[in-house]
Amino acid sequence: MIRKAEVKDILYIEKLEKTVFKRSLGEKFLLQELTNNPFSHYFVYQKGNKVIGYIGFRAYDNQAEMMNFIISPDHQNEGLGEELLTYSLDYFTHLDIKMITLEVKKSNKKALYIYEKLGFKVSHIRKEYYDNEDGYVYVKEVF
């Protein structure tokens, strides 16, 4: 089930981030995003009573920027990431969002595959954006 993220999900989100990325945006940042930032839009993928993935955006004017996107390693390759991203894209069409941007490591082949499959295009490269690794900036026009 995909639903809007709630404060009770922060510890699960933080754990997912640390498992996948080896670091987290942090409890304080996530709390701010979920409670006090009118531009934030976060969703979780819940299976049973466990949060196994999440995606977060900041939307302003007619564009949105992806902050983070994670599916638990135990549930990757099940189509859940694509489902969560597709849900988000549909959600943003109702908010009159026209463009979505994101950054991703050049080495993240699974993410690159999903983004390209769903119509994202490489805009440019950010040299050493992720410590010593380049990042792609992807853009998708939403209608």
Coordinates of C-alpha atoms in Angstrom, one line a residue, residues 33-79:
E33 CA 9.7 18.1 6.0
L34 CA 6.7 16.2 7.2
T35 CA 5.3 18.8 9.6
N36 CA 6.4 22.3 8.7
N37 CA 7.3 22.4 5.0
P38 CA 4.3 23.1 2.8
F39 CA 6.4 22.3 -0.3
S40 CA 7.1 18.7 0.8
H41 CA 5.4 15.6 -0.5
Y42 CA 6.5 12.3 0.9
F43 CA 5.0 8.9 0.4
V44 CA 5.8 5.5 1.9
Y45 CA 5.3 2.0 0.5
Q46 CA 4.0 -0.1 3.3
K47 CA 3.8 -3.9 3.2
G48 CA 1.8 -5.3 6.1
N49 CA 2.8 -3.0 9.0
K50 CA 6.3 -2.4 7.7
V51 CA 7.6 0.6 5.7
I52 CA 9.7 -0.9 2.9
G53 CA 10.3 2.1 0.8
Y54 CA 9.7 5.8 0.5
I55 CA 9.9 8.7 -1.9
G56 CA 10.1 12.4 -1.1
F57 CA 9.8 15.6 -3.2
R58 CA 9.7 19.3 -2.8
A59 CA 7.2 21.0 -5.1
Y60 CA 7.1 24.7 -5.8
D61 CA 5.6 26.7 -8.6
N62 CA 5.0 24.1 -11.3
Q63 CA 8.0 21.9 -10.7
A64 CA 9.1 19.2 -8.2
E65 CA 12.5 18.0 -7.1
M66 CA 13.0 14.5 -5.8
M67 CA 14.8 14.5 -2.5
N68 CA 15.2 10.7 -1.9
F69 CA 13.8 7.5 -3.2
I70 CA 14.5 4.1 -1.6
I71 CA 13.2 0.6 -1.7
S72 CA 14.5 -1.8 0.9
P73 CA 17.1 -4.2 -0.6
D74 CA 14.9 -7.1 0.5
H75 CA 12.2 -5.9 -1.8
Q76 CA 14.1 -4.6 -4.8
N77 CA 13.5 -6.1 -8.2
E78 CA 9.8 -6.7 -7.3
G79 CA 8.5 -3.7 -9.3

